[in-house]
């Protein structure tokens, strides 16, 4: 009995310490908010890069495709390529993708079109993380970051 | 009989209070394992993704998977025969916790499987069965996880009491060993795909270290140590004889070296004779006629103990142990009362061997009829040599209530009470002892299951 209490108390204490130190209190309180309030949850979207909102005018006029970096993000490898046309980002294609599991593959298939749509609208990486696909979204941004930075340098 | 000659060193047991503290710390560690498993999905970002298709199921499956494998880690540590746990809690109680935890571990792991497939079905908008095939086949880590899941489900299925009662104990035990392989596969898939581990090297390192320690404990305490000890002892059967008109069997064994043990401890004995080598059975260690001879006395109750009566001399025997906390190391009080029920007389005789000449122990042997008191002569001699008193209580429970055991005894306040016998006997005698003023810290029980 005494040892059962010791076990339960240390489970509670280690849970509290781990959540506190790991910065999980926010996640817990938003979960509580979801469970106990009738309001529809606000999507916890965060911006991937601060970036500007003005459309860049630096990219080449003729269609040019520039491959991005291959990013290993734990659940897979993602490499994208950007096609610039008439000073704008015209399209994004997936050059290379390997998923570690079926769930990640499904997420990638869902998230990449959404991210690309956002990117084409914003014309820079100031786009929202796709909720549920944080790792994929981050990999998406990382793969393209260098390409967009390089084009910006090129133009200036 | 030279009981003292073969009695082992008691020093290795250590100070009782310090050992209690050690076991408390181990339980705190078990609590921490569960606490961290619960905290991981909160910290690693899984919980922040509950609004996506399948996200809430994925969070629940991460949680159940972590808690399930944390429970399995505790079960492995409990089954590893860490000497500390055996000396403080005693192997029967340790294994009771192991069994108590088992349905939870299996339940959480199987729940994890169903939830993970559900999450994939929602994310990929596929029916459950197609999602299951997709989940099982997408990567090497998931193939490993699928094999592990099938093994867990299989062992869970054969462990239902109704099913298990139809399977020989040894067969069940061999199948349940597959879980060690399943656990390795499960951990591989966790480290490869678990959101807790993929992007958090510290969590990954902690989990690997925890499992390495558990695995090495099993390997050293259950495999290497018993193997090395058995090899050194080179035990073999010298002779067998019937006691009590064939109700008990006494097996004498010779050993090349002296075995050290505390009176009241047991060994898991394995007789290398055909398929019997697959079974190991617990019996109290009794000293033989010299320091390199051992004995065991078994009540003839089943298939194995009947076979034991005809075990050929020269049969090689290997052992695991000695195990058990039913020893004088647990003594706290100033006087001793030893109560034996039926086959419990072996443990009480062994314990008596460790008591010194001035200890004046009270010993009560309770048997159904006199032919069952097969060690009466040896008990009488051992009690007389220590200035104590032996009382024989004969009769079934209907004829003589167990309360008769305590007739004529003083208040038990400062007396250590040692009780060995069938579980039901031990439970009732413990309750009677408490009613007679015995302190629960001074009660020492050795219930054996047949």
Coordinates of C-alpha atoms in Angstrom, one line a residue:
Chain A
X1 CA 0.0 0.0 0.0
X2 CA 2.7 2.4 1.0
X3 CA 4.7 1.6 -2.1
X4 CA 1.6 2.0 -4.3
X5 CA 1.3 5.6 -2.8
X6 CA 5.0 6.2 -3.5
X7 CA 4.5 5.1 -7.1
X8 CA 1.4 7.3 -7.7
X9 CA 3.0 10.4 -6.0
X10 CA 6.2 10.1 -8.0
X11 CA 4.2 9.6 -11.2
X12 CA 2.3 12.8 -10.5
X13 CA 5.4 14.8 -9.5
X14 CA 7.4 13.7 -12.6
X15 CA 4.4 14.5 -14.8
X16 CA 4.2 18.0 -13.4
X17 CA 7.9 18.6 -13.6
X18 CA 8.2 17.3 -17.2
X19 CA 5.2 19.3 -18.4
X20 CA 6.5 22.4 -16.6
X21 CA 10.0 22.2 -17.8
X22 CA 9.1 21.0 -21.3
X23 CA 6.7 23.9 -21.9
X24 CA 3.6 21.8 -22.1
X25 CA 1.4 23.9 -19.9
X26 CA 0.1 25.8 -22.9
X27 CA -0.9 22.7 -24.7
X28 CA -2.7 21.4 -21.6
X29 CA -4.6 24.6 -21.0
X30 CA -5.7 24.8 -24.6
X31 CA -6.8 21.2 -24.5
X32 CA -8.8 22.0 -21.3
X33 CA -10.2 25.0 -23.2
X34 CA -11.3 22.8 -26.1
X35 CA -12.9 20.3 -23.8
X36 CA -14.7 22.6 -21.5
X37 CA -15.8 25.6 -23.6
X38 CA -18.4 25.6 -26.4
X39 CA -16.5 28.0 -28.6
X40 CA -14.9 26.6 -31.7
X41 CA -11.2 26.3 -31.2
X42 CA -9.0 29.0 -32.8
X43 CA -6.5 27.3 -35.0
X44 CA -3.1 27.4 -33.4
X45 CA -1.4 28.4 -36.6
X46 CA 1.9 30.1 -36.4
X47 CA 3.9 31.8 -39.1
X48 CA 6.8 29.9 -40.6
X49 CA 8.9 32.9 -41.4
X50 CA 8.5 36.6 -40.6
X51 CA 9.0 37.8 -44.2
X52 CA 7.5 40.7 -46.0
X53 CA 4.2 40.8 -47.7
X54 CA 5.2 42.7 -50.8
X55 CA 5.6 40.7 -53.9
X56 CA 9.3 40.3 -54.8
X57 CA 10.4 41.6 -58.2
X58 CA 13.8 40.0 -58.3
X59 CA 13.3 36.6 -59.8
X60 CA 14.1 35.9 -63.5
X61 CA 11.7 36.7 -66.2
X62 CA 12.0 33.4 -68.2
X63 CA 10.8 30.2 -66.5
X64 CA 13.6 28.8 -64.3
X65 CA 13.4 25.9 -62.0
X66 CA 15.6 25.9 -58.9
X67 CA 15.9 22.8 -56.7
X68 CA 15.7 23.3 -53.0
X69 CA 17.6 21.6 -50.2
X70 CA 16.7 18.0 -49.2
X71 CA 15.4 18.1 -45.6
X72 CA 15.4 15.1 -43.3
X73 CA 12.7 16.0 -40.8
X74 CA 12.5 12.7 -38.8
X75 CA 9.4 11.3 -40.5
X76 CA 10.7 11.5 -44.0
X77 CA 12.9 13.4 -46.5
X78 CA 11.4 16.2 -48.5
X79 CA 13.0 18.2 -51.4
X80 CA 11.1 20.8 -53.4
X81 CA 11.8 22.8 -56.5
X82 CA 10.6 26.3 -57.3
X83 CA 9.8 27.5 -60.8
X84 CA 10.1 31.3 -61.2
X85 CA 8.5 33.0 -64.1
X86 CA 8.1 36.6 -64.8
X87 CA 9.6 37.7 -61.5
X88 CA 7.1 35.6 -59.5
X89 CA 7.0 32.1 -57.9
X90 CA 5.0 30.3 -60.5
X91 CA 4.9 26.7 -59.1
X92 CA 6.4 24.4 -56.5
X93 CA 7.0 20.7 -57.3
X94 CA 8.1 17.9 -55.0
X95 CA 11.5 16.6 -56.3
X96 CA 12.0 14.0 -53.7
X97 CA 9.9 12.6 -50.9
X98 CA 10.3 9.5 -48.8
X99 CA 8.0 8.9 -45.8
X100 CA 9.0 6.9 -42.8
X101 CA 5.4 5.6 -42.4
X102 CA 2.0 5.7 -44.0
X103 CA 0.6 8.4 -41.7
X104 CA 3.4 10.8 -42.6
X105 CA 2.9 10.1 -46.3
X106 CA -0.8 10.9 -45.9
X107 CA 0.1 14.1 -44.0
X108 CA 2.5 15.1 -46.7
X109 CA 0.0 14.6 -49.5
X110 CA -2.5 16.8 -47.6
X111 CA -0.1 19.5 -46.4
X112 CA 2.1 20.3 -49.4
X113 CA -0.7 21.5 -51.7
X114 CA -2.0 23.8 -48.9
X115 CA 1.4 25.2 -48.3
X116 CA 2.0 25.7 -52.0
X117 CA -1.3 27.5 -52.4
X118 CA -0.3 29.8 -49.5
X119 CA 3.2 30.4 -50.9
X120 CA 1.9 31.3 -54.3
X121 CA -0.5 33.8 -52.8
X122 CA 2.0 35.3 -50.4
X123 CA 5.0 35.0 -52.7
X124 CA 7.3 34.5 -49.7
X125 CA 7.6 32.1 -46.7
X126 CA 5.3 34.2 -44.4
X127 CA 2.8 31.4 -44.6
X128 CA 0.9 29.4 -41.9
X129 CA 2.0 26.1 -40.5
X130 CA -0.6 23.4 -41.5
X131 CA -1.9 22.2 -38.2
X132 CA -1.2 18.6 -37.7
X133 CA 1.6 18.7 -40.1
X134 CA 4.1 20.9 -38.2
X135 CA 7.1 18.8 -39.1
X136 CA 6.1 18.7 -42.8
X137 CA 5.4 22.4 -42.9
X138 CA 8.8 23.2 -41.3
X139 CA 10.6 20.9 -43.7
X140 CA 8.7 22.6 -46.6
X141 CA 10.0 26.0 -45.4
X142 CA 13.5 24.7 -44.8
X143 CA 13.7 23.2 -48.3
X144 CA 12.7 26.5 -49.9
X145 CA 14.4 29.0 -47.6
X146 CA 17.8 28.9 -49.3
X147 CA 16.3 29.1 -52.8
X148 CA 14.2 32.2 -52.0
X149 CA 17.1 33.8 -50.0
X150 CA 19.4 33.2 -53.0
X151 CA 17.0 34.7 -55.5
X152 CA 16.6 37.7 -53.2
X153 CA 20.4 38.3 -53.0
X154 CA 20.6 37.8 -56.8
X155 CA 18.1 40.5 -57.4
X156 CA 19.5 43.1 -55.0
Chain B
X1 CA 23.0 -33.7 10.7
X2 CA 25.3 -30.7 10.3
X3 CA 22.9 -27.9 9.5
X4 CA 25.3 -25.1 10.2
X5 CA 28.0 -26.4 7.9
X6 CA 26.1 -25.6 4.8
X7 CA 24.4 -22.4 5.9
X8 CA 25.4 -19.4 3.8
X9 CA 26.7 -16.0 4.5
X10 CA 23.9 -13.6 5.6
X11 CA 26.0 -10.5 5.1
X12 CA 25.0 -9.9 1.5
X13 CA 21.5 -9.1 2.5
X14 CA 22.5 -5.7 4.0
X15 CA 20.7 -3.6 6.6
X16 CA 16.9 -4.1 6.6
X17 CA 16.1 -0.3 6.7
X18 CA 18.5 0.5 3.9
X19 CA 17.0 -2.3 1.7
X20 CA 13.5 -1.0 2.4
X21 CA 14.6 2.4 1.2
X22 CA 16.1 0.8 -1.9
X23 CA 12.8 -0.8 -2.8
X24 CA 10.9 2.4 -2.1
X25 CA 13.3 4.2 -4.5
X26 CA 12.6 1.5 -7.1
X27 CA 8.9 2.1 -6.8
X28 CA 9.4 5.9 -7.1
X29 CA 11.3 5.1 -10.3
X30 CA 8.4 3.0 -11.6
X31 CA 6.1 6.0 -10.9
X32 CA 8.5 8.4 -12.7
X33 CA 8.4 6.1 -15.8
X34 CA 4.6 6.3 -15.9
X35 CA 4.6 10.0 -15.2
X36 CA 7.0 10.7 -18.0
X37 CA 5.1 8.5 -20.4
X38 CA 2.0 10.6 -19.6
X39 CA 3.8 13.9 -20.0
X40 CA 5.6 13.1 -23.2
X41 CA 2.6 13.6 -25.6
X42 CA 1.9 17.0 -23.9
X43 CA 5.5 18.2 -24.3
X44 CA 6.4 16.8 -27.7
X45 CA 3.7 18.7 -29.6
X46 CA 1.4 15.8 -30.2
X47 CA -1.3 17.4 -28.1
X48 CA -1.1 20.7 -30.1
X49 CA -2.3 18.8 -33.2
X50 CA -5.6 17.4 -32.0
X51 CA -7.6 19.5 -34.5
X52 CA -6.3 17.8 -37.6
X53 CA -8.0 14.8 -39.2
X54 CA -7.0 11.9 -37.0
X55 CA -5.0 14.2 -34.7
X56 CA -6.9 13.4 -31.6
X57 CA -6.7 9.7 -32.2
X58 CA -3.0 10.1 -33.0
X59 CA -2.4 11.9 -29.7
X60 CA -4.4 9.1 -27.8
X61 CA -2.4 6.4 -29.6
X62 CA 0.9 8.1 -28.7
X63 CA -0.2 8.3 -25.1
X64 CA -1.4 4.7 -24.9
X65 CA 1.7 3.4 -26.7
X66 CA 4.0 5.2 -24.3
X67 CA 2.1 4.1 -21.2
X68 CA 1.9 0.6 -22.4
X69 CA 5.6 0.2 -23.1
X70 CA 6.4 2.0 -19.8
X71 CA 4.3 -0.6 -18.0
X72 CA 6.2 -3.3 -19.9
X73 CA 9.5 -1.8 -18.8
X74 CA 8.3 -2.1 -15.2
X75 CA 7.2 -5.7 -15.8
X76 CA 10.6 -6.6 -17.3
X77 CA 12.4 -5.0 -14.3
X78 CA 10.1 -6.9 -11.9
X79 CA 10.8 -10.2 -13.8
X80 CA 14.6 -9.6 -13.9
X81 CA 15.2 -11.0 -10.4
X82 CA 17.1 -7.9 -9.3
X83 CA 18.5 -9.2 -6.0
X84 CA 17.3 -6.0 -4.2
X85 CA 13.6 -6.7 -5.0
X86 CA 13.8 -10.4 -4.1
X87 CA 15.5 -9.7 -0.8
X88 CA 13.1 -7.0 0.3
X89 CA 9.7 -7.9 -1.2
X90 CA 10.2 -11.6 -2.0
X91 CA 9.9 -13.1 -5.4
X92 CA 6.2 -14.3 -5.0
X93 CA 5.0 -10.7 -4.2
X94 CA 7.2 -9.3 -7.0
X95 CA 5.7 -11.7 -9.5
X96 CA 2.2 -11.0 -8.3
X97 CA 2.8 -7.3 -9.2
X98 CA 4.2 -8.5 -12.6
X99 CA 1.0 -10.4 -13.2
X100 CA -1.2 -7.5 -11.9
X101 CA 0.4 -5.1 -14.4
X102 CA 0.3 -7.5 -17.3
X103 CA -3.4 -6.9 -18.5
X104 CA -2.8 -3.1 -18.3
X105 CA 0.4 -3.3 -20.4
X106 CA -1.3 -5.5 -23.0
X107 CA -4.5 -3.5 -23.0
X108 CA -2.6 -0.2 -23.5
X109 CA -0.4 -1.6 -26.3
X110 CA -3.4 -3.1 -28.2
X111 CA -5.4 0.1 -27.7
X112 CA -2.4 2.0 -29.2
X113 CA -2.6 -0.2 -32.3
X114 CA -6.3 0.4 -32.8
X115 CA -6.0 4.1 -32.3
X116 CA -3.0 4.5 -34.6
X117 CA -4.8 2.7 -37.4
X118 CA -7.9 4.9 -36.7
X119 CA -5.7 8.0 -37.0
X120 CA -4.3 6.9 -40.3
X121 CA -7.8 6.0 -41.6
X122 CA -9.0 9.5 -40.8
X123 CA -5.9 11.2 -42.2
X124 CA -5.9 9.2 -45.4
X125 CA -9.7 9.0 -45.6
X126 CA -9.5 5.3 -46.0
X127 CA -11.6 2.5 -44.5
X128 CA -10.2 1.0 -41.3
X129 CA -9.0 -2.3 -42.8
X130 CA -7.2 -0.7 -45.7
X131 CA -5.6 1.8 -43.3
X132 CA -4.5 -1.2 -41.2
X133 CA -2.7 -2.8 -44.2
X134 CA -1.2 0.6 -45.1
X135 CA 0.0 1.2 -41.5
X136 CA 1.5 -2.3 -41.3
X137 CA 3.4 -2.1 -44.6
X138 CA 4.7 1.4 -45.1
X139 CA 8.2 1.1 -43.5
X140 CA 10.6 -1.4 -41.9
X141 CA 9.8 0.1 -38.5
X142 CA 6.1 -0.4 -39.0
X143 CA 6.6 -4.0 -40.1
X144 CA 8.6 -4.5 -36.9
X145 CA 5.7 -2.9 -34.9
X146 CA 3.2 -5.1 -36.6
X147 CA 5.1 -8.3 -35.7
X148 CA 5.3 -7.0 -32.1
X149 CA 1.6 -6.2 -32.0
X150 CA 0.7 -9.7 -33.2
X151 CA 2.9 -11.3 -30.5
X152 CA 1.4 -9.1 -27.8
X153 CA -2.1 -10.0 -29.0
X154 CA -1.3 -13.7 -29.1
X155 CA 0.2 -13.7 -25.6
X156 CA -2.7 -11.7 -24.4
X157 CA -5.1 -14.2 -25.9
X158 CA -3.5 -17.3 -24.3
X159 CA -3.3 -15.5 -20.9
X160 CA -7.1 -15.2 -20.5
X161 CA -7.8 -17.4 -17.4
X162 CA -10.2 -19.7 -19.4
X163 CA -7.6 -20.3 -22.1
X164 CA -4.5 -20.5 -19.8
X165 CA -6.1 -23.2 -17.7
X166 CA -6.0 -25.5 -20.7
X167 CA -2.4 -24.9 -21.6
X168 CA 0.5 -26.6 -19.7
X169 CA 2.3 -24.0 -17.6
X170 CA 5.7 -24.6 -19.3
X171 CA 4.2 -24.2 -22.8
X172 CA 2.5 -20.9 -21.8
X173 CA 5.8 -19.7 -20.3
X174 CA 7.8 -20.5 -23.4
X175 CA 5.3 -18.7 -25.7
X176 CA 5.3 -15.7 -23.4
X177 CA 9.1 -15.4 -23.7
X178 CA 8.4 -14.2 -27.3
X179 CA 7.5 -11.0 -25.7
X180 CA 11.2 -10.2 -25.2
X181 CA 11.6 -10.2 -29.0
X182 CA 8.4 -8.2 -29.4
X183 CA 9.6 -5.6 -27.0
X184 CA 12.8 -5.1 -29.0
X185 CA 10.7 -4.6 -32.2
X186 CA 8.3 -2.3 -30.4
X187 CA 11.1 -0.1 -29.1
X188 CA 12.7 0.1 -32.5
X189 CA 9.4 1.5 -34.0
X190 CA 9.0 3.9 -31.1
X191 CA 12.5 5.4 -31.6
X192 CA 12.0 5.5 -35.4
X193 CA 8.5 7.1 -35.5
X194 CA 7.4 8.2 -32.0
X195 CA 7.0 12.0 -31.9
X196 CA 8.5 11.9 -28.4
X197 CA 11.8 10.5 -29.7
X198 CA 12.2 11.5 -33.4
X199 CA 13.1 15.1 -32.6
X200 CA 14.2 14.9 -29.0
X201 CA 17.6 13.2 -28.6
X202 CA 17.4 13.4 -24.7
X203 CA 14.2 11.4 -24.6
X204 CA 15.6 9.0 -27.1
X205 CA 18.8 8.5 -25.0
X206 CA 16.8 8.1 -21.7
X207 CA 14.5 5.5 -23.2
X208 CA 17.5 3.5 -24.7
X209 CA 19.3 3.6 -21.4
X210 CA 16.3 2.5 -19.4
X211 CA 15.8 -0.5 -21.7
X212 CA 19.5 -1.3 -21.8
X213 CA 19.5 -1.5 -18.0
X214 CA 16.4 -3.6 -17.9
X215 CA 17.7 -5.9 -20.6
X216 CA 21.1 -6.3 -19.0
X217 CA 19.4 -7.1 -15.6
X218 CA 17.4 -9.9 -17.2
X219 CA 20.5 -11.2 -19.0
X220 CA 22.8 -11.1 -16.0
X221 CA 20.4 -12.2 -13.2
X222 CA 18.3 -14.7 -15.1
X223 CA 20.7 -16.1 -17.6
X224 CA 24.4 -15.5 -17.0
X225 CA 24.5 -15.8 -13.3
X226 CA 22.4 -19.0 -12.9
X227 CA 24.3 -20.6 -15.8
X228 CA 27.7 -19.7 -14.2
X229 CA 26.5 -20.8 -10.8
X230 CA 25.0 -24.1 -12.0
X231 CA 28.2 -24.8 -14.0
X232 CA 30.3 -24.2 -10.9
X233 CA 28.1 -26.3 -8.6
X234 CA 27.7 -29.2 -11.1
X235 CA 24.8 -30.6 -9.1
X236 CA 23.6 -34.1 -9.8
X237 CA 21.1 -36.5 -8.2
X238 CA 22.6 -38.9 -5.7
X239 CA 19.5 -40.6 -4.5
X240 CA 15.7 -40.4 -4.0
X241 CA 13.5 -41.8 -1.3
X242 CA 9.8 -41.8 -0.4
X243 CA 8.7 -40.1 2.8
X244 CA 5.4 -40.4 4.6
X245 CA 4.4 -43.5 2.7
X246 CA 4.9 -41.9 -0.7
X247 CA 3.2 -38.6 0.0
X248 CA 6.6 -36.8 -0.2
X249 CA 9.7 -37.3 -2.1
X250 CA 13.2 -36.5 -0.9
X251 CA 15.9 -35.9 -3.5
X252 CA 19.5 -35.8 -2.4
X253 CA 22.0 -34.0 -4.7
X254 CA 25.8 -33.7 -4.6
X255 CA 27.5 -30.5 -5.5
X256 CA 31.1 -29.9 -6.5
X257 CA 31.3 -26.6 -4.5
X258 CA 29.5 -25.3 -1.5
X259 CA 26.3 -23.3 -2.2
X260 CA 25.7 -20.3 0.0
X261 CA 22.1 -19.6 1.0
X262 CA 20.0 -18.4 3.9
X263 CA 17.7 -20.9 5.6
X264 CA 14.2 -20.5 4.2
X265 CA 15.3 -19.5 0.6
X266 CA 14.4 -21.6 -2.4
X267 CA 16.0 -22.5 -5.7
X268 CA 14.3 -23.0 -9.1
X269 CA 15.4 -26.6 -9.9
X270 CA 15.8 -27.9 -13.4
X271 CA 16.4 -31.6 -14.0
X272 CA 18.2 -32.3 -17.3
X273 CA 16.4 -35.4 -18.3
X274 CA 14.7 -35.2 -21.7
X275 CA 12.0 -32.6 -22.0
X276 CA 12.0 -32.0 -18.2
X277 CA 14.9 -29.7 -18.9
X278 CA 12.4 -27.2 -20.1
X279 CA 10.8 -26.9 -16.7
X280 CA 12.1 -25.2 -13.5
X281 CA 10.3 -25.7 -10.2
X282 CA 10.7 -24.0 -6.9
X283 CA 11.6 -25.9 -3.8
X284 CA 13.1 -24.9 -0.5
X285 CA 16.8 -25.7 -0.2
X286 CA 17.6 -28.1 2.7
X287 CA 21.1 -28.9 3.8
X288 CA 22.3 -32.5 3.1
X289 CA 24.6 -34.7 5.2
X290 CA 27.7 -32.7 4.2
X291 CA 28.6 -29.2 3.1
X292 CA 28.6 -30.3 -0.6
X293 CA 25.3 -32.1 -0.4
X294 CA 21.8 -30.5 -0.8
X295 CA 18.3 -31.9 -0.4
X296 CA 14.9 -31.0 -1.5
X297 CA 11.6 -32.4 -0.1
X298 CA 8.6 -32.2 -2.4
X299 CA 5.0 -33.0 -1.7
X300 CA 3.7 -35.3 -4.4
X301 CA 0.9 -33.3 -5.9
X302 CA 1.1 -33.4 -9.7
X303 CA 2.7 -34.7 -12.8
X304 CA 6.2 -33.3 -12.1
X305 CA 6.4 -34.3 -8.4
X306 CA 5.3 -37.8 -9.3
X307 CA 8.0 -38.0 -11.9
X308 CA 10.5 -36.8 -9.3
X309 CA 10.0 -40.0 -7.3
X310 CA 11.6 -41.9 -10.1
X311 CA 14.3 -39.5 -11.2
X312 CA 17.4 -41.6 -12.1
X313 CA 20.6 -41.0 -9.9
X314 CA 23.2 -39.1 -11.8
X315 CA 20.7 -36.8 -13.5
X316 CA 22.4 -33.4 -13.9
X317 CA 20.6 -30.5 -12.2
X318 CA 20.9 -26.8 -12.8
X319 CA 19.5 -24.1 -10.5
X320 CA 18.4 -20.5 -10.4
X321 CA 18.6 -18.7 -7.1
X322 CA 18.7 -18.9 -4.1
X323 CA 15.7 -16.6 -3.9
X324 CA 13.3 -15.5 -1.2
X325 CA 12.9 -13.1 1.7
X326 CA 11.7 -15.7 4.1
X327 CA 14.9 -15.6 6.1
X328 CA 16.4 -14.5 9.4
X329 CA 17.6 -11.3 7.7
X330 CA 14.1 -10.0 8.2
X331 CA 14.1 -10.6 12.0
X332 CA 13.1 -7.5 14.0
X333 CA 11.7 -8.8 17.3
X334 CA 13.2 -10.5 20.3
X335 CA 11.4 -13.9 20.1
X336 CA 10.5 -16.3 17.3
X337 CA 7.4 -18.3 16.5
X338 CA 7.6 -20.5 13.4
X339 CA 4.3 -21.9 12.0
X340 CA 4.4 -24.6 9.3
X341 CA 1.3 -25.9 7.4
X342 CA 1.8 -29.1 5.4
X343 CA 4.7 -28.8 3.0
X344 CA 5.7 -25.5 4.7
X345 CA 7.6 -27.7 7.2
X346 CA 10.6 -27.6 4.7
X347 CA 10.9 -23.8 4.9
X348 CA 10.5 -23.8 8.7
X349 CA 13.2 -26.6 9.1
X350 CA 15.5 -24.6 6.9
X351 CA 14.9 -21.4 8.8
X352 CA 15.5 -23.2 12.2
X353 CA 18.9 -24.1 10.9
X354 CA 19.9 -20.4 11.0
X355 CA 18.7 -19.8 14.5
X356 CA 21.4 -19.9 17.2
X357 CA 21.4 -22.2 20.2
X358 CA 20.0 -19.7 22.7
X359 CA 17.1 -18.6 20.5
X360 CA 14.4 -20.8 22.2
X361 CA 12.0 -20.8 19.2
X362 CA 8.3 -21.8 19.5
X363 CA 7.5 -24.1 16.6
X364 CA 4.1 -25.3 15.5
X365 CA 3.6 -27.9 12.8
X366 CA 0.1 -28.3 11.5
X367 CA -0.7 -31.3 9.3
X368 CA -3.9 -33.1 8.2
X369 CA -2.7 -36.5 9.6
X370 CA 0.4 -37.7 11.2
X371 CA 1.8 -39.4 8.1
X372 CA 2.2 -35.9 6.6
X373 CA 4.6 -34.8 9.3
X374 CA 7.6 -36.2 7.4
X375 CA 10.2 -33.9 8.8
X376 CA 8.9 -34.2 12.4
X377 CA 12.1 -36.0 13.6
X378 CA 14.4 -33.5 12.2
X379 CA 12.3 -30.6 13.4
X380 CA 12.2 -32.0 16.9
X381 CA 15.9 -32.4 17.0
X382 CA 16.6 -28.9 15.7
X383 CA 14.1 -27.3 18.2
X384 CA 15.6 -29.2 21.1
X385 CA 19.1 -28.1 20.1
X386 CA 17.9 -24.5 20.4
X387 CA 16.1 -24.8 23.7
X388 CA 12.7 -24.3 22.1
X389 CA 9.4 -26.0 22.0
X390 CA 7.6 -27.9 19.2
X391 CA 3.9 -28.6 19.1
X392 CA 2.2 -30.8 16.6
X393 CA -1.4 -29.9 15.6
X394 CA -3.1 -32.8 13.7
X395 CA -6.4 -32.7 12.0
X396 CA -8.3 -31.1 9.1
X397 CA -9.7 -27.6 9.5
X398 CA -13.1 -29.0 10.3
X399 CA -11.8 -31.2 13.1
X400 CA -9.2 -28.7 14.5
X401 CA -9.7 -25.0 13.8
X402 CA -6.5 -23.1 12.9
X403 CA -6.8 -21.0 16.1
X404 CA -5.5 -24.1 17.9
X405 CA -2.0 -23.1 16.6
X406 CA -1.9 -20.3 19.0
X407 CA -3.1 -22.1 22.1
X408 CA -0.9 -21.7 25.1
X409 CA 1.2 -18.9 23.5
X410 CA 1.8 -15.6 25.2
X411 CA 1.0 -12.2 23.6
X412 CA 2.8 -11.9 20.3
X413 CA 3.8 -8.2 20.7
X414 CA 7.6 -8.5 20.2
X415 CA 7.6 -11.9 18.5
X416 CA 8.6 -12.4 14.9
X417 CA 6.0 -14.8 13.4
X418 CA 7.2 -16.9 10.5
X419 CA 4.4 -18.6 8.5
X420 CA 5.0 -21.1 5.7
X421 CA 2.4 -23.1 3.9
X422 CA -0.3 -23.0 1.3
X423 CA -1.5 -19.5 0.5
X424 CA -4.9 -19.9 2.1
X425 CA -3.3 -21.3 5.3
X426 CA -0.8 -18.4 5.4
X427 CA -3.6 -15.8 5.0
X428 CA -5.8 -17.2 7.8
X429 CA -2.8 -17.8 10.2
X430 CA -1.6 -14.2 9.5
X431 CA -5.1 -12.8 10.5
X432 CA -5.1 -15.0 13.6
X433 CA -1.6 -13.8 14.6
X434 CA -2.7 -10.2 14.2
X435 CA -5.7 -10.9 16.4
X436 CA -3.3 -12.3 19.0
X437 CA -1.3 -9.0 19.1
X438 CA 1.4 -9.7 16.4
X439 CA 2.7 -6.6 14.7
X440 CA 2.4 -6.7 11.0
X441 CA 6.1 -5.6 10.6
X442 CA 7.0 -8.8 12.4
X443 CA 4.9 -11.1 10.3
X444 CA 6.9 -13.1 7.7
X445 CA 4.9 -15.2 5.3
X446 CA 6.0 -17.7 2.7
X447 CA 3.0 -18.8 0.8
X448 CA 3.8 -21.2 -2.0
X449 CA 1.6 -21.9 -4.9
X450 CA 1.3 -25.4 -6.4

